[in-house]
Coordinates of N, CA and C in Angstrom, one line a residue:
M1355 N 106.5 131.3 96.8 CA 107.2 131.1 98.1 C 107.9 129.8 98.1
G1356 N 107.7 128.9 97.1 CA 108.3 127.6 97.0 C 109.8 127.6 96.9
F1357 N 110.4 128.7 96.5 CA 111.8 128.8 96.4 C 112.5 129.7 97.4
A1358 N 111.8 130.1 98.4 CA 112.3 131.1 99.4 C 113.5 130.5 100.1
Y1359 N 113.4 129.3 100.6 CA 114.5 128.6 101.4 C 115.7 128.4 100.5
L1360 N 115.5 127.8 99.3 CA 116.6 127.6 98.3 C 117.2 128.9 97.9
G1361 N 116.4 129.9 97.8 CA 117.0 131.3 97.4 C 117.8 131.8 98.5
A1362 N 117.4 131.7 99.8 CA 118.1 132.1 100.9 C 119.5 131.4 101.0
L1363 N 119.4 130.1 100.8 CA 120.7 129.3 100.8 C 121.6 129.8 99.7
A1364 N 121.1 130.0 98.5 CA 121.9 130.5 97.4 C 122.5 131.8 97.7
V1365 N 121.8 132.7 98.2 CA 122.3 134.1 98.6 C 123.4 133.9 99.7
S1366 N 123.1 133.1 100.6 CA 124.1 132.9 101.7 C 125.4 132.3 101.1
L1367 N 125.3 131.3 100.2 CA 126.5 130.8 99.6 C 127.2 131.8 98.8
G1368 N 126.5 132.7 98.1 CA 127.1 133.8 97.4 C 127.8 134.8 98.3
G1369 N 127.3 135.1 99.4 CA 127.9 135.9 100.4 C 129.2 135.3 100.9
L1370 N 129.2 134.0 101.2 CA 130.4 133.3 101.6 C 131.5 133.3 100.5
A1371 N 131.0 133.2 99.3 CA 132.0 133.2 98.1 C 132.6 134.6 98.1
L1372 N 131.9 135.7 98.3 CA 132.4 137.0 98.3 C 133.5 137.2 99.4
L1373 N 133.1 136.7 100.6 CA 134.1 136.7 101.7 C 135.4 135.9 101.4
D1374 N 135.1 134.8 100.8 CA 136.3 133.9 100.4 C 137.2 134.7 99.4
R1375 N 136.5 135.3 98.4 CA 137.3 136.0 97.4 C 138.1 137.2 98.0
R1376 N 137.4 137.9 98.9 CA 138.0 139.1 99.5 C 139.3 138.7 100.4
F1377 N 139.2 137.6 101.1 CA 140.2 137.2 102.0 C 141.1 136.1 101.5
R1378 N 140.7 135.5 100.4 CA 141.4 134.4 99.7 C 141.7 133.3 100.7
L1379 N 140.6 132.8 101.3 CA 140.7 131.8 102.3 C 140.6 130.3 101.8
A1380 N 139.7 130.1 100.9 CA 139.5 128.7 100.4 C 139.6 128.6 98.9
F1381 N 138.5 128.8 98.2 CA 138.6 128.6 96.7 C 139.5 129.5 96.0
W1382 N 139.7 130.7 96.6 CA 140.6 131.7 95.9 C 142.0 131.5 96.5
Y1383 N 142.2 130.6 97.3 CA 143.5 130.2 97.8 C 144.0 128.9 97.1
D1384 N 143.2 127.9 97.2 CA 143.5 126.6 96.5 C 142.2 126.0 96.1
A1385 N 141.7 126.2 94.9 CA 140.4 125.8 94.4 C 140.2 124.3 94.4
R1386 N 141.2 123.6 94.0 CA 141.1 122.1 93.9 C 140.9 121.5 95.3
R1387 N 141.8 121.9 96.2 CA 141.7 121.3 97.5 C 140.4 121.7 98.2
S1388 N 139.9 122.9 98.0 CA 138.7 123.4 98.6 C 137.5 122.6 98.0
A1389 N 137.5 122.4 96.7 CA 136.4 121.7 96.1 C 136.4 120.2 96.6
W1390 N 137.5 119.6 96.8 CA 137.5 118.3 97.4 C 137.0 118.3 98.8
T1391 N 137.4 119.3 99.6 CA 137.0 119.3 101.0 C 135.5 119.5 101.1
V1392 N 135.0 120.5 100.4 CA 133.6 120.7 100.5 C 132.8 119.6 99.9
G1393 N 133.2 119.1 98.8 CA 132.6 117.9 98.1 C 132.5 116.7 98.9
L1394 N 133.6 116.3 99.5 CA 133.7 115.1 100.4 C 132.8 115.3 101.6
G1395 N 132.8 116.5 102.2 CA 132.0 116.8 103.3 C 130.5 116.7 103.0
V1396 N 130.1 117.2 101.9 CA 128.7 117.1 101.4 C 128.3 115.7 101.2
V1397 N 129.1 114.9 100.5 CA 128.8 113.5 100.2 C 128.7 112.8 101.6
G1398 N 129.6 113.0 102.5 CA 129.6 112.3 103.8 C 128.3 112.6 104.5
F1399 N 127.9 113.9 104.6 CA 126.7 114.3 105.3 C 125.5 113.7 104.5
L1400 N 125.5 113.7 103.2 CA 124.3 113.1 102.5 C 124.2 111.6 102.8
L1401 N 125.3 110.9 102.9 CA 125.3 109.5 103.2 C 124.7 109.3 104.6
W1402 N 125.1 110.2 105.5 CA 124.7 110.2 106.9 C 123.1 110.4 106.9
D1403 N 122.7 111.4 106.1 CA 121.2 111.6 106.0 C 120.5 110.4 105.5
L1404 N 121.0 109.8 104.4 CA 120.4 108.6 103.9 C 120.3 107.5 104.9
A1405 N 121.4 107.3 105.6 CA 121.3 106.3 106.7 C 120.3 106.6 107.7
G1406 N 120.2 107.9 108.1 CA 119.2 108.3 109.1 C 117.8 108.1 108.6
L1407 N 117.6 108.4 107.3 CA 116.3 108.2 106.7 C 115.9 106.8 106.7
A1408 N 116.9 105.9 106.3 CA 116.6 104.5 106.2 C 116.3 103.9 107.5
L1409 N 116.9 104.4 108.6 CA 116.7 103.9 109.9 C 115.4 104.5 110.6
G1410 N 114.8 105.5 109.9 CA 113.7 106.2 110.5 C 114.0 107.2 111.5
I1411 N 115.3 107.6 111.6 CA 115.7 108.7 112.5 C 115.3 110.0 112.0
F1412 N 115.5 110.3 110.7 CA 115.1 111.5 110.1 C 113.9 111.4 109.3
A1413 N 113.2 112.5 109.1 CA 112.0 112.6 108.2 C 112.0 114.0 107.6
R1414 N 111.4 114.1 106.4 CA 111.3 115.4 105.8 C 110.1 116.1 106.3
G1415 N 110.2 117.3 106.7 CA 109.1 118.1 107.1 C 108.5 118.9 105.9
D1416 N 107.3 119.2 106.0 CA 106.7 120.0 104.9 C 106.8 121.4 105.2
S1417 N 107.0 122.2 104.2 CA 107.1 123.7 104.4 C 106.7 124.3 103.0
P1418 N 106.0 125.4 103.1 CA 105.6 126.1 101.9 C 106.8 126.9 101.3
H1419 N 107.9 126.9 102.0 CA 109.1 127.7 101.6 C 110.1 126.8 100.8
M1420 N 109.8 125.5 100.7 CA 110.6 124.6 100.0 C 110.1 124.2 98.6
T1421 N 111.0 123.8 97.7 CA 110.6 123.5 96.3 C 109.7 122.3 96.1
G1422 N 109.9 121.3 97.0 CA 109.2 120.0 96.8 C 110.0 119.0 96.0
V1423 N 111.1 119.5 95.4 CA 112.0 118.6 94.6 C 112.8 117.7 95.6
L1424 N 112.7 116.4 95.3 CA 113.4 115.4 96.2 C 114.6 114.8 95.4
L1425 N 115.7 114.7 96.1 CA 116.9 114.0 95.5 C 116.7 112.5 95.7
A1426 N 116.1 112.1 96.7 CA 115.8 110.7 97.1 C 114.5 110.8 97.9
P1427 N 113.9 109.6 98.2 CA 112.7 109.7 99.1 C 113.0 110.3 100.4
E1428 N 112.3 111.4 100.7 CA 112.4 112.1 102.0 C 113.7 113.0 102.1
L1429 N 114.4 113.2 100.9 CA 115.6 114.0 100.9 C 115.4 115.1 100.0
P1430 N 115.1 116.3 100.5 CA 114.8 117.5 99.6 C 116.1 118.1 99.0
L1431 N 115.9 118.7 97.9 CA 117.0 119.4 97.2 C 117.7 120.4 98.1
E1432 N 116.9 121.1 98.9 CA 117.5 122.1 99.8 C 118.5 121.5 100.7
E1433 N 118.4 120.2 101.1 CA 119.4 119.6 102.0 C 120.8 119.6 101.4
A1434 N 120.9 119.4 100.1 CA 122.3 119.4 99.5 C 122.8 120.8 99.6
F1435 N 122.0 121.8 99.3 CA 122.5 123.2 99.4 C 122.8 123.6 100.8
F1436 N 122.0 123.2 101.8 CA 122.3 123.4 103.2 C 123.6 122.8 103.6
L1437 N 123.8 121.5 103.2 CA 125.1 120.9 103.6 C 126.3 121.5 102.9
T1438 N 126.1 122.0 101.7 CA 127.2 122.7 101.0 C 127.5 124.0 101.8
L1439 N 126.5 124.7 102.2 CA 126.7 125.9 103.1 C 127.4 125.6 104.4
L1440 N 127.0 124.5 105.0 CA 127.6 124.1 106.3 C 129.1 123.7 106.1
C1441 N 129.4 123.0 105.1 CA 130.8 122.6 104.8 C 131.6 123.8 104.4
Y1442 N 131.1 124.7 103.6 CA 131.8 125.9 103.2 C 132.1 126.8 104.4
V1443 N 131.1 127.0 105.2 CA 131.3 127.8 106.5 C 132.4 127.2 107.3
G1444 N 132.3 125.9 107.5 CA 133.4 125.2 108.3 C 134.8 125.4 107.7
L1445 N 134.9 125.2 106.4 CA 136.2 125.4 105.7 C 136.7 126.8 105.9
L1446 N 135.8 127.8 105.7 CA 136.2 129.2 105.8 C 136.6 129.6 107.2
L1447 N 135.9 129.1 108.2 CA 136.3 129.3 109.6 C 137.6 128.7 109.9
W1448 N 137.8 127.4 109.5 CA 139.1 126.8 109.7 C 140.3 127.6 109.1
R1449 N 140.1 128.0 107.8 CA 141.1 128.7 107.2 C 141.4 130.1 107.8
W1450 N 140.3 130.7 108.2 CA 140.4 132.1 108.9 C 141.2 131.9 110.2
F1451 N 140.9 130.9 111.0 CA 141.6 130.7 112.3 C 143.1 130.3 112.0
D1452 N 143.3 129.5 111.0 CA 144.7 129.1 110.6 C 145.5 130.3 110.2
V1453 N 144.9 131.2 109.3 CA 145.6 132.3 108.8 C 145.9 133.4 109.9
T1454 N 144.9 133.6 110.7 CA 145.1 134.6 111.8 C 146.1 134.1 112.8
A1455 N 146.1 132.8 113.1 CA 147.1 132.3 114.0 C 148.5 132.4 113.5
A1456 N 148.6 132.2 112.2 CA 150.0 132.3 111.6 C 150.4 133.8 111.6
Q1457 N 149.5 134.7 111.3 CA 149.8 136.1 111.3 C 150.2 136.6 112.7
R1458 N 149.5 136.1 113.8 CA 149.8 136.4 115.1 C 151.2 135.9 115.5
E1459 N 151.5 134.7 115.1 CA 152.8 134.1 115.4 C 153.9 134.8 114.7
A1460 N 153.7 135.2 113.4 CA 154.7 136.0 112.7 C 154.9 137.4 113.4
G1461 N 153.8 138.0 113.9 CA 154.0 139.3 114.6 C 154.7 139.1 115.9
R1462 N 154.5 138.0 116.6 CA 155.2 137.8 117.8 C 156.7 137.6 117.5
R1463 N 157.0 136.8 116.5 CA 158.4 136.6 116.2 C 159.1 137.9 115.7
A1464 N 158.4 138.7 115.0 CA 159.0 140.0 114.5 C 159.2 140.9 115.7
L1465 N 158.3 140.9 116.7 CA 158.4 141.7 117.9 C 159.5 141.2 118.7
A1466 N 159.7 139.9 118.9 CA 160.8 139.4 119.7 C 162.1 139.7 119.0
A1467 N 162.2 139.6 117.7 CA 163.4 140.0 117.0 C 163.8 141.4 117.2
T1468 N 162.8 142.3 117.1 CA 163.0 143.7 117.3 C 163.5 144.0 118.7
D1469 N 162.8 143.4 119.7 CA 163.2 143.6 121.1 C 164.6 143.1 121.3
D1470 N 165.0 141.9 120.8 CA 166.3 141.4 121.0 C 167.4 142.3 120.3
A1471 N 167.1 142.8 119.1 CA 168.0 143.7 118.4 C 168.2 145.0 119.2
G1472 N 167.1 145.5 119.7 CA 167.2 146.8 120.4 C 167.9 146.7 121.7
R1473 N 167.7 145.6 122.4 CA 168.4 145.4 123.7 C 169.9 145.2 123.6
S1474 N 170.3 144.6 122.5 CA 171.7 144.2 122.4 C 172.6 145.5 122.2
G1475 N 172.0 146.5 121.7 CA 172.8 147.7 121.4 C 172.8 148.8 122.5
R1476 N 172.0 148.6 123.5 CA 171.9 149.5 124.6 C 172.8 149.2 125.8
P1477 N 173.4 150.2 126.4 CA 174.2 150.0 127.6 C 173.3 149.5 128.7
D1478 N 173.9 148.8 129.6 CA 173.2 148.3 130.8 C 172.8 149.4 131.7
D1479 N 171.6 149.6 132.1 CA 171.1 150.7 133.0 C 171.1 150.2 134.4
A1480 N 171.5 149.0 134.7 CA 171.4 148.5 136.1 C 172.3 149.3 137.1
G1481 N 173.4 149.9 136.6 CA 174.3 150.6 137.5 C 173.8 152.0 137.9
G1482 N 172.8 152.5 137.2 CA 172.2 153.8 137.6 C 173.1 155.0 137.1
A1483 N 174.0 154.7 136.2 CA 174.9 155.8 135.7 C 174.1 156.6 134.6
A1484 N 174.3 157.9 134.6 CA 173.6 158.7 133.7 C 174.6 159.4 132.8

């Protein structure tokens, strides 16, 4: 049971990668930029964790589902995987909202262009002539 949490995080990361590949949101859109984004996010959160541990704000809890491997005193291996998952989810959500907003805007522009083109060729019905 010592690898249950790490395994769940790995499976979750794999599922996110499948979604990413299917919709080409992050790594399958721009791998270099995505790696930098996720990497910098993980490093930033790890530094935040280390500061919190040094100040006594955070502490590692014991669980039979964790490996027991520590990256630093009180900083379990699973924390790095969790932070990777957190940053990857955030990046995928950002990209999904960005892509869908662009698609909606393109649809609105196409609809407006169709409406404008259709109206310009029709006679004015305001006079009631048939």
